[in-house]
């Protein structure tokens, strides 16, 4: 069989493995299927290429353009995903395992594409939070903004998710506008390589946006500075080695670490055998033991149950594991494939033996292994192993040893406080789960344990039908954890994009802040439009265009009419004495909603035109009561514009209501959809 040549992609060209290339074996047959080795990559030139070609090209695009690119990339990969599934069997993955990796990766691109369009501007500067008032008269203000780093993101990935592992980092990086150099783990790099080929052949990526290092990273990390990021996923020992490099420390290079984790799942005291929660717990435990043959950073390594229930739990898990057919992952009947390599199998068995020093093997073990349709010796198959640790307080190894395969340990806890103590003994994990119907149990675990874990997954009969699984990181939510888990965070929607951007506080006058942010700031220039703004198309409207309306008196009859008409006869509007007794009101006052309605009546231009719909309002504040006899007038200003579809975009307007003394009585942000 011809070996797959796992090339690198450097300076826009594919580079074949060199003479010193290492062989990679199939997890199923043990035979060599690919070769990898970087030959002679010029890492300085690769970084320069990313910085001078990829970075500027990406930064020239808006967040929305980059989001659209991510969506198209996801579609391009989806159209050819069959090629990836085929290769993936060699990693030991079943079809279901590959779905997590390949479709999970495509889904992650899609979520970031959609979040980029919905939550980020169609521009170049991301505005973080509100304007900060720094002066009495409002002539000197502050605003946080985020802009893309001008270096390169070096992604170093683990072997277990060759596609998802790359895409979950690429999506936020490219959305930020930063080019990437991707270095997959050698053992499964042939799959990452195939996916990068698909992306490059799609022609969607600007030149220099993505490069691939198949093999070692040479001196790459020693070339980085504060505009670069290293985003690492792998073992704690490699992370420690890399992040403690004097060069990275000296240059304050951002280092995001996702490393191994002794995740735990706790069965709530209420979830007794016979309840739906008990069965759900067993199901989740078995799924996490067997999916990807236990090679998931989020897998359940420690199983916590109320003392006295250990045996029942072990029996239930064992009965399910008995039905888990291990074999060639191409067979439809196979439920669990192999770990990635013979070396990985040796490592798993070695770590399991360590756990065995403190816990008793109660299910499985390599002697009990039977394999369907493949050679159990040549392929790297591992029988799931369940241990029971009778003394979780005195034990150490069970809380610290990650056997990165189908290995897990059952422990009993005395009470919830003790359960939380054991949960936290992992020293910081990616995810902890609790199966309970009891809100108090969930709250106690959150209070005692949330700070030790990146994600808390709570499940019960209500949510189980739609829940996503203990072990599934989601692009919307933060993935990462404290301490042992690396102290890093990835994904979490737009939060994940921020790892590749710099947050800067900008100070200046309102006009300066408007010029930088592209969003009208109160106090900056009010432009007079040539016609009513409601008659002007999305493209014609300029940021800062302002309409001042006539003023209108609010009478007692108006208030009474509105109260009768709507049914809102709240005492503050109807009862002089009761209203005056209230600390907020001088007497009867106008309804806030009446003021909003009058405001619309004052600023609206009624004819059919480019304004298609009013889609909502934000940040409504009633600042001063309006009494009968007061007058109001409105200032309507174009604050921000965002293109939405091919036909229309969203306009956000600042709407401020003033009384006859020029005092602000209300303010809000109005949203309309306007035709181009
Ligand atoms: P690993 O041995 O630490 O390798 C991780 C990556 O680092 C690989 O790409 C590896 O490349 C690279 N690497 C190793 N030494 C390097 C060096 N000196 N300079 C630059 N790169 C270097 O981990 P793994 O065996 O691939 O992955 C398994 C581990 O990852 C498990 O412990 C698991 O818990 C953890 N993991 C964590 C997460 C998470 O999100 N927290 C996700 C998945 C896996 P080579 O392969 O070429 O050596």
XYZ file of C-alpha atoms and ligand atoms in Angstrom:
724
model
C 0.000 0.000 0.000
C 1.311 3.423 -0.911
C 1.957 5.538 2.138
C 0.079 8.815 2.516
C 2.612 11.642 2.305
C 1.619 14.036 5.081
C 2.819 17.319 3.643
C 3.293 20.673 5.277
C 1.891 23.846 3.774
C 4.457 26.632 3.913
C 4.492 29.967 2.061
C 1.516 28.779 0.005
C 3.281 25.614 -1.231
C 2.900 21.988 -0.234
C 6.130 20.525 1.118
C 6.525 16.731 0.983
C 7.914 14.798 3.965
C 11.720 14.735 3.984
C 14.075 11.781 3.949
C 13.923 11.497 7.702
C 10.119 11.059 7.621
C 8.596 8.927 10.383
C 6.025 6.219 9.644
C 2.521 6.356 11.105
C 0.648 3.109 11.660
C -3.057 2.352 11.438
C -4.657 1.897 14.863
C -6.562 -1.111 13.513
C -3.945 -3.155 11.662
C -0.721 -1.769 13.050
C 0.563 -1.387 9.481
C 2.236 1.789 8.285
C -0.212 3.987 6.377
C 1.458 7.388 6.243
C 4.738 9.171 6.640
C 5.395 12.528 8.165
C 8.429 14.741 8.757
C 8.936 18.369 8.018
C 12.115 18.117 6.007
C 13.440 21.634 6.151
C 10.778 24.249 6.860
C 11.893 27.854 7.153
C 9.834 28.884 10.178
C 11.013 32.497 10.131
C 9.824 32.816 6.535
C 6.515 31.105 7.407
C 5.853 33.564 10.222
C 6.803 36.491 8.011
C 4.518 35.203 5.255
C 1.620 34.951 7.703
C 2.324 38.444 9.028
C 2.800 40.186 5.702
C 0.268 38.319 3.541
C -2.318 36.550 5.686
C -2.704 39.142 8.440
C -3.240 42.207 6.235
C -5.611 40.297 3.923
C -7.711 39.073 6.845
C -7.715 42.451 8.578
C -8.918 44.131 5.386
C -12.100 42.059 5.681
C -14.854 42.996 8.151
C -15.999 40.625 10.901
C -19.030 39.810 8.792
C -16.940 39.010 5.721
C -14.758 36.698 7.754
C -17.860 35.100 9.304
C -19.228 34.428 5.809
C -15.881 32.884 4.893
C -16.138 30.514 7.881
C -19.607 29.440 6.784
C -18.397 28.774 3.237
C -15.408 26.826 4.594
C -17.761 24.699 6.685
C -19.875 24.020 3.599
C -16.784 23.136 1.534
C -15.623 20.621 4.163
C -19.144 19.213 4.552
C -19.352 18.602 0.793
C -16.255 16.376 0.952
C -16.535 14.969 4.470
C -16.820 11.394 3.172
C -13.084 11.514 2.370
C -12.350 12.464 5.962
C -14.612 9.777 7.432
C -12.811 7.172 5.342
C -9.380 8.204 6.627
C -10.643 8.542 10.178
C -11.216 4.766 10.594
C -7.424 4.369 10.651
C -7.263 6.439 13.844
C -9.367 3.751 15.550
C -12.509 5.893 15.452
C -15.970 4.448 14.818
C -18.376 6.374 12.608
C -19.975 7.892 15.721
C -16.531 8.956 17.000
C -15.704 10.536 13.628
C -19.002 12.385 13.724
C -17.854 14.148 16.897
C -14.573 15.069 15.213
C -15.617 15.886 11.650
C -19.223 17.050 11.879
C -18.422 18.564 15.270
C -15.669 20.602 13.606
C -17.927 21.728 10.767
C -20.648 22.654 13.287
C -18.138 24.747 15.233
C -17.270 26.732 12.089
C -20.981 27.317 11.492
C -21.670 28.525 15.037
C -18.772 30.997 14.904
C -19.945 32.135 11.467
C -23.392 32.853 12.818
C -22.164 34.479 16.041
C -19.780 36.645 14.030
C -22.683 37.947 11.943
C -25.061 38.427 14.866
C -22.777 39.617 17.631
C -19.909 41.398 15.912
C -19.935 44.528 13.767
C -19.752 44.653 9.987
C -16.604 46.690 10.469
C -13.075 46.469 11.761
C -13.301 47.497 15.389
C -15.100 45.485 18.031
C -16.606 47.672 20.757
C -16.365 46.138 24.222
C -18.913 47.501 26.677
C -20.349 50.957 27.155
C -18.802 54.400 27.001
C -17.312 55.337 30.378
C -18.038 58.866 31.636
C -14.719 60.303 32.777
C -15.632 63.996 33.061
C -18.451 66.144 34.424
C -19.382 67.850 31.156
C -18.891 64.749 29.044
C -16.117 66.138 26.827
C -13.633 63.431 27.828
C -14.782 59.827 27.680
C -13.431 56.285 27.669
C -14.313 53.234 25.572
C -12.839 49.731 25.373
C -12.189 48.458 21.886
C -10.699 45.223 20.539
C -8.556 44.893 17.423
C -6.869 41.817 15.899
C -3.306 40.989 16.918
C -0.857 41.642 14.094
C 1.123 38.429 14.465
C 0.321 34.779 13.948
C -1.555 32.176 15.986
C 0.408 28.976 16.415
C -2.027 26.141 17.066
C -0.526 22.994 18.552
C -3.140 20.262 18.671
C -3.640 16.890 20.364
C -4.007 13.647 18.428
C -7.525 12.744 19.519
C -9.532 15.257 17.468
C -7.560 15.914 14.277
C -10.389 17.845 12.586
C -12.409 19.415 15.416
C -9.192 20.206 17.306
C -8.013 22.285 14.367
C -11.341 23.922 13.500
C -12.337 24.906 17.051
C -9.167 27.020 17.149
C -9.222 28.195 13.530
C -12.794 29.501 13.714
C -12.190 32.152 16.416
C -8.707 32.938 15.076
C -9.836 33.656 11.530
C -12.922 35.493 12.772
C -10.601 37.712 14.814
C -8.608 38.417 11.629
C -5.425 36.591 12.586
C -3.544 34.093 10.386
C -2.670 30.670 11.793
C 0.111 28.138 11.605
C -1.436 24.784 12.529
C 0.655 21.998 13.976
C -1.381 18.791 14.413
C -0.181 15.862 16.541
C 1.900 13.614 14.274
C -0.051 10.411 14.968
C -3.253 11.606 13.263
C -1.880 14.465 11.148
C -2.902 12.704 7.914
C -6.516 13.513 8.724
C -5.802 17.180 9.546
C -3.729 17.367 6.349
C -6.665 16.064 4.286
C -8.953 18.668 5.837
C -6.489 21.507 5.179
C -6.240 20.311 1.547
C -10.023 20.612 1.215
C -9.938 24.117 2.697
C -7.135 25.245 0.403
C -8.775 23.723 -2.672
C -11.946 25.632 -1.870
C -10.036 28.833 -2.687
C -11.877 30.599 0.126
C -8.905 31.522 2.293
C -6.781 34.575 1.567
C -3.130 33.869 0.835
C -1.163 33.245 4.027
C -4.216 32.833 6.280
C -3.441 29.195 7.115
C -0.202 27.208 7.007
C 0.386 23.664 8.206
C 3.373 22.137 9.978
C 3.391 18.359 9.684
C 6.162 17.256 12.033
C 8.178 19.254 14.547
C 7.899 22.991 15.140
C 11.664 23.593 14.994
C 12.534 27.080 16.199
C 9.049 28.504 15.517
C 8.191 29.270 19.148
C 11.497 31.106 19.603
C 10.485 33.583 16.894
C 7.253 34.769 18.506
C 6.477 38.073 20.195
C 3.568 39.805 21.922
C 1.504 39.976 18.720
C 1.519 36.175 18.440
C -0.435 33.552 20.357
C 0.341 29.936 21.126
C -2.806 27.924 21.533
C -1.863 24.508 22.857
C -3.871 21.347 23.421
C -2.205 18.238 24.778
C -0.686 16.777 27.898
C 0.180 18.784 30.998
C 3.836 17.807 30.676
C 4.192 19.153 27.113
C 2.279 22.307 28.071
C 4.608 22.912 30.998
C 7.670 22.408 28.831
C 6.470 24.786 26.129
C 4.938 27.532 28.252
C 8.011 27.796 30.485
C 10.274 28.633 27.552
C 12.301 31.697 28.612
C 11.695 33.273 25.200
C 7.892 33.044 25.464
C 8.049 34.407 29.016
C 10.431 37.199 28.075
C 8.230 38.303 25.174
C 4.947 37.880 27.110
C 3.619 35.672 24.347
C 0.034 34.653 25.053
C -0.133 30.945 25.793
C -3.570 29.336 25.930
C -3.331 25.837 27.380
C -5.910 23.075 27.214
C -4.443 20.025 28.860
C -5.402 16.802 30.547
C -8.044 16.668 33.198
C -9.369 14.244 35.817
C -13.030 15.044 35.175
C -15.650 13.606 37.482
C -19.366 12.917 37.469
C -21.421 12.896 40.662
C -24.667 11.018 41.181
C -26.935 13.260 43.282
C -28.120 11.862 46.664
C -31.687 12.017 45.293
C -30.902 9.922 42.209
C -31.508 6.521 43.795
C -31.540 3.255 41.822
C -34.898 2.965 40.094
C -35.053 6.674 39.228
C -34.620 7.956 35.697
C -31.591 9.886 36.935
C -29.791 6.716 38.055
C -30.238 5.155 34.604
C -29.135 8.395 32.960
C -25.993 8.451 35.111
C -25.098 4.913 34.051
C -25.665 5.817 30.398
C -23.470 8.932 30.574
C -20.677 7.050 32.355
C -20.639 4.266 29.771
C -20.797 6.723 26.876
C -17.794 8.639 28.235
C -15.828 5.441 28.822
C -16.351 4.121 25.326
C -16.710 7.128 22.956
C -13.375 7.652 21.144
C -12.226 4.626 23.199
C -12.032 6.968 26.183
C -9.625 9.368 24.452
C -11.543 12.528 25.202
C -10.051 15.274 27.319
C -13.493 15.668 28.880
C -14.168 11.964 29.573
C -15.380 10.919 33.035
C -12.306 9.590 34.847
C -13.831 9.532 38.337
C -17.355 8.356 39.152
C -18.779 9.613 42.455
C -21.806 7.957 44.053
C -23.341 8.106 47.564
C -21.628 5.563 49.821
C -23.467 2.247 49.773
C -24.434 2.550 46.097
C -21.048 1.586 44.659
C -21.970 -2.047 44.020
C -25.282 -1.294 42.358
C -23.620 1.262 40.124
C -20.732 -1.052 39.203
C -23.196 -3.821 38.321
C -25.287 -1.502 36.138
C -22.266 -0.066 34.326
C -20.757 -3.537 33.868
C -24.000 -4.868 32.369
C -23.947 -2.102 29.785
C -20.263 -2.507 29.062
C -20.882 -6.215 28.406
C -22.979 -5.130 25.427
C -20.240 -2.863 24.031
C -18.792 -4.669 21.037
C -15.123 -3.823 20.501
C -13.761 -4.273 17.002
C -12.925 -2.946 13.580
C -14.621 0.459 13.552
C -15.805 -0.096 9.968
C -18.182 -2.824 11.165
C -21.713 -1.596 11.796
C -21.924 -3.716 14.945
C -18.811 -2.198 16.524
C -19.513 0.166 19.401
C -15.928 0.904 20.414
C -12.840 1.076 18.211
C -9.177 1.202 19.163
C -7.002 3.767 20.869
C -4.792 5.643 18.451
C -1.590 3.577 18.530
C 0.197 0.696 20.207
C 2.257 3.249 22.126
C -0.952 4.868 23.353
C -2.279 1.449 24.408
C 0.912 0.774 26.354
C 0.567 4.190 28.003
C -3.083 3.565 28.957
C -2.266 0.164 30.466
C 0.664 1.623 32.372
C -1.486 4.407 33.827
C -4.277 1.931 34.637
C -1.742 -0.127 36.579
C -0.913 2.971 38.628
C -4.597 3.471 39.413
C -4.678 -0.231 40.313
C -2.271 0.502 43.166
C -5.041 2.348 44.985
C -8.175 0.831 43.523
C -9.506 -2.593 42.746
C -10.300 -3.646 39.195
C -14.021 -4.494 39.172
C -14.665 -4.786 35.450
C -12.627 -5.486 32.322
C -8.893 -5.484 32.118
C -6.871 -6.470 29.082
C -7.158 -10.238 29.735
C -10.887 -10.022 29.097
C -10.451 -8.375 25.660
C -12.190 -9.837 22.616
C -12.119 -8.021 19.280
C -14.460 -8.374 16.291
C -13.012 -8.344 12.781
C -9.489 -7.237 13.676
C -6.315 -8.559 15.233
C -6.362 -7.829 18.976
C -2.576 -7.841 19.164
C -1.655 -5.850 16.047
C -4.447 -3.323 16.493
C -4.361 -1.046 19.521
C -7.546 -2.257 21.211
C -8.149 -1.797 24.921
C -10.840 -3.433 27.045
C -12.705 -0.869 29.171
C -11.543 -1.029 32.781
C -13.589 0.015 35.794
C -11.896 0.393 39.176
C -13.315 0.877 42.661
C -11.420 3.009 45.133
C -12.577 2.338 48.713
C -10.600 5.219 50.249
C -10.869 8.294 48.020
C -9.583 10.522 50.871
C -6.365 8.601 51.369
C -5.849 7.971 47.631
C -3.683 10.195 45.454
C -3.016 8.432 42.175
C -6.707 8.012 41.274
C -7.122 11.791 41.411
C -3.948 12.568 39.478
C -3.437 9.843 36.900
C -5.041 10.324 33.525
C -5.216 7.012 31.691
C -6.161 8.485 28.288
C -8.338 5.559 27.259
C -11.405 3.610 28.506
C -10.508 3.683 32.204
C -12.500 5.098 35.093
C -12.714 4.759 38.894
C -15.827 4.527 41.109
C -15.725 6.151 44.566
C -18.287 6.595 47.339
C -18.972 9.918 49.052
C -20.411 10.366 52.575
C -22.408 13.560 52.024
C -22.574 16.309 49.427
C -19.784 18.350 51.035
C -17.547 15.288 50.849
C -18.672 14.670 47.242
C -17.652 18.206 46.285
C -14.313 17.744 48.038
C -13.611 14.691 45.885
C -14.843 16.495 42.746
C -12.232 19.167 43.421
C -9.420 16.680 44.074
C -8.758 16.618 40.317
C -6.853 19.841 40.918
C -8.846 21.761 38.304
C -10.794 20.101 35.510
C -12.476 20.804 32.205
C -15.898 19.535 33.256
C -17.737 18.146 36.259
C -21.220 16.750 35.988
C -24.028 16.200 38.462
C -27.062 14.080 37.785
C -29.855 15.333 40.006
C -33.419 16.627 40.035
C -32.736 18.612 43.200
C -31.994 22.312 42.647
C -30.415 22.548 46.124
C -27.942 19.795 45.279
C -27.051 21.586 42.024
C -26.638 24.890 43.854
C -24.443 23.372 46.585
C -22.203 21.808 43.930
C -22.014 25.139 42.063
C -21.067 26.977 45.258
C -18.494 24.434 46.412
C -17.067 23.242 43.131
C -17.703 25.593 40.187
C -14.433 27.437 40.720
C -12.517 24.175 40.210
C -14.087 23.363 36.849
C -14.419 25.052 33.470
C -17.879 23.628 32.848
C -20.616 22.289 35.133
C -22.994 19.912 33.377
C -26.192 19.170 35.259
C -28.663 16.714 33.827
C -31.900 15.014 34.818
C -35.116 13.578 33.372
C -36.263 17.020 32.196
C -33.203 17.885 30.120
C -31.877 14.442 29.173
C -33.752 14.244 25.877
C -32.050 17.324 24.511
C -28.835 17.412 26.549
C -25.556 17.446 24.674
C -23.553 15.041 26.847
C -21.037 15.416 29.679
C -18.120 15.182 27.283
C -19.135 17.615 24.544
C -17.530 21.052 24.541
C -19.789 23.463 22.647
C -18.702 26.441 20.538
C -21.175 28.691 22.387
C -19.702 27.866 25.787
C -16.290 28.237 27.317
C -14.080 25.156 27.063
C -11.087 24.957 29.374
C -10.491 24.762 33.066
C -8.317 25.901 35.950
C -5.173 24.307 37.365
C -4.475 20.848 36.059
C -6.715 21.521 33.018
C -4.281 24.204 31.861
C -5.855 27.423 33.108
C -6.924 28.293 29.554
C -10.230 29.045 27.907
C -11.298 28.437 24.331
C -14.504 28.986 22.359
C -17.369 30.454 24.424
C -18.626 32.342 21.379
C -17.175 35.822 20.968
C -15.171 35.320 24.203
C -13.031 32.839 22.260
C -12.352 35.379 19.518
C -10.894 37.723 22.141
C -7.916 35.407 22.707
C -6.664 36.602 19.323
C -7.386 40.301 19.841
C -6.044 43.086 22.010
C -8.410 44.980 24.291
C -7.429 48.648 24.414
C -9.028 51.413 26.441
C -9.345 54.503 24.315
C -9.761 57.953 25.867
C -10.785 61.130 24.101
C -13.552 63.546 23.213
C -16.935 62.267 21.948
C -16.003 63.088 18.328
C -12.731 61.183 18.605
C -14.482 58.138 20.068
C -17.149 58.278 17.328
C -14.417 58.450 14.659
C -12.592 55.430 16.073
C -15.520 53.200 16.958
C -17.779 53.995 14.005
C -20.611 54.352 16.526
C -22.135 57.726 17.451
C -21.267 58.722 20.996
C -23.468 61.216 22.868
C -21.879 64.654 22.721
C -20.299 64.212 19.306
C -21.273 66.106 16.151
C -24.953 66.033 15.170
C -25.170 66.117 11.367
C -28.239 67.648 9.780
C -29.666 65.298 7.158
C -30.864 66.796 3.835
C -34.264 65.140 4.361
C -36.123 63.316 7.130
C -33.926 60.322 8.096
C -36.869 57.935 7.633
C -36.874 58.834 3.928
C -33.193 58.018 3.544
C -31.973 54.539 2.612
C -29.560 52.506 4.715
C -26.701 53.502 2.426
C -27.610 57.207 2.480
C -27.851 57.496 6.249
C -24.659 58.765 7.891
C -23.556 58.021 11.453
C -24.473 61.086 13.542
C -27.370 62.300 11.358
C -29.808 63.877 13.804
C -33.430 64.960 13.722
C -34.773 67.322 16.409
C -38.553 67.177 16.612
C -41.093 69.825 17.631
C -42.222 69.715 21.210
C -45.545 68.496 22.497
C -47.319 69.193 25.764
C -48.389 66.224 27.862
C -51.774 66.967 29.420
C -53.750 65.350 32.215
C -56.339 64.354 29.580
C -53.608 62.546 27.624
C -52.635 60.594 30.744
C -56.217 59.685 31.591
C -57.016 58.762 28.019
C -53.928 56.500 27.844
C -54.812 54.908 31.215
C -58.372 54.099 30.140
C -57.356 53.023 26.645
C -54.616 50.596 27.766
C -55.985 49.599 31.173
C -52.815 50.833 32.887
C -54.422 52.745 35.759
C -51.456 52.431 38.092
C -51.797 54.872 41.013
C -48.755 56.973 39.991
C -50.737 58.138 36.957
C -54.218 58.290 38.497
C -54.064 59.133 42.202
C -52.494 62.492 43.091
C -52.155 61.809 46.810
C -50.753 58.284 46.492
C -48.346 59.380 43.745
C -47.057 62.296 45.822
C -46.449 59.952 48.760
C -44.099 57.923 46.537
C -40.426 59.050 46.834
C -40.027 59.126 43.026
C -42.925 61.362 41.967
C -44.056 64.934 42.677
C -47.672 63.880 42.025
C -49.451 62.229 39.103
C -47.029 61.619 36.215
C -47.213 60.455 32.623
C -46.792 56.740 31.857
C -43.326 55.938 30.511
C -44.997 54.026 27.682
C -47.093 57.051 26.836
C -43.868 59.047 26.456
C -42.434 56.368 24.158
C -45.567 56.456 22.046
C -45.542 60.266 21.878
C -41.832 60.123 20.959
C -42.613 57.855 18.007
C -45.454 60.173 17.054
C -42.989 63.064 17.037
C -40.134 61.503 15.045
C -41.870 59.115 12.639
C -42.266 60.021 8.979
C -45.418 58.081 8.048
C -45.050 57.397 4.315
C -43.884 54.048 2.943
C -40.108 54.298 2.551
C -36.810 52.628 3.375
C -37.691 51.939 7.031
C -39.136 48.438 6.893
C -39.741 47.542 10.522
C -39.092 48.480 14.105
C -37.414 45.376 15.553
C -36.940 46.434 19.153
C -35.268 48.733 21.578
C -32.437 48.471 24.101
C -31.354 50.172 27.261
C -34.550 52.077 27.969
C -34.107 54.492 30.850
C -36.741 56.811 32.335
C -34.653 59.510 33.949
C -37.064 62.190 35.145
C -40.829 62.125 35.706
C -43.025 64.071 33.272
C -45.930 65.853 34.960
C -49.138 67.081 33.331
C -48.335 70.405 31.627
C -44.718 69.487 30.833
C -43.641 69.317 27.197
C -41.365 66.827 25.524
C -39.270 66.866 22.370
C -37.062 64.192 20.843
C -33.559 63.950 19.427
C -33.205 61.030 16.997
C -29.635 60.180 15.909
C -28.162 57.465 13.703
C -25.888 55.566 16.104
C -24.735 52.440 14.277
C -25.419 50.637 10.992
C -24.984 46.879 10.339
C -25.673 45.148 7.043
C -27.885 42.094 7.646
C -29.117 40.573 4.372
C -28.820 41.351 0.673
C -31.881 43.603 0.949
C -31.669 45.423 4.258
C -29.536 46.311 7.228
C -30.102 47.232 10.841
C -29.960 50.851 11.973
C -29.565 51.580 15.661
C -30.775 55.029 16.661
C -30.139 56.956 19.820
C -33.470 58.373 20.947
C -33.401 60.972 23.730
C -36.448 62.775 25.157
C -36.035 66.232 26.701
C -38.485 68.349 28.708
C -39.126 72.094 28.383
C -36.088 72.770 30.617
C -33.770 70.807 28.270
C -33.469 68.047 30.889
C -33.273 64.458 29.663
C -36.373 62.553 30.675
C -35.803 59.283 28.802
C -33.294 57.609 26.519
C -33.160 54.370 24.542
C -31.643 52.678 21.531
C -34.156 52.024 18.781
C -33.591 49.276 16.195
C -35.028 49.420 12.696
C -34.446 47.433 9.537
C -33.792 49.700 6.572
C -33.648 48.923 2.871
C -30.368 49.664 1.099
P 1.049 15.677 23.700
O 1.943 14.517 23.572
O 1.279 16.605 24.808
O 1.109 16.428 22.312
C 0.318 17.532 22.050
C 0.880 18.309 20.878
O 2.120 18.883 21.256
C 1.171 17.452 19.664
O 0.860 18.186 18.510
C 2.665 17.240 19.748
O 3.246 16.987 18.504
C 3.084 18.589 20.265
N 4.395 18.626 20.872
C 4.980 17.725 21.684
N 6.191 18.151 22.043
C 6.393 19.340 21.453
C 7.467 20.275 21.420
N 8.564 20.068 22.109
N 7.326 21.383 20.677
C 6.203 21.627 19.976
N 5.161 20.772 19.955
C 5.258 19.642 20.689
O -0.459 15.236 23.812
P -1.248 14.175 22.908
O -0.723 12.828 23.293
O -1.252 14.535 21.479
O -2.725 14.372 23.418
C -3.249 13.694 24.518
C -3.388 14.609 25.688
O -4.078 15.797 25.307
C -4.225 14.022 26.782
O -3.546 14.180 27.997
C -5.518 14.817 26.764
O -6.140 14.953 28.013
C -5.079 16.133 26.244
N -6.173 16.806 25.542
C -6.705 17.924 26.088
C -7.740 18.582 25.452
C -8.336 19.834 26.036
O -9.095 20.497 25.330
N -8.032 20.204 27.239
C -8.243 18.091 24.249
C -7.691 16.940 23.726
C -6.655 16.305 24.383
P 3.728 15.500 18.098
O 2.538 14.665 18.056
O 4.340 15.708 16.778
O 4.690 15.089 19.170
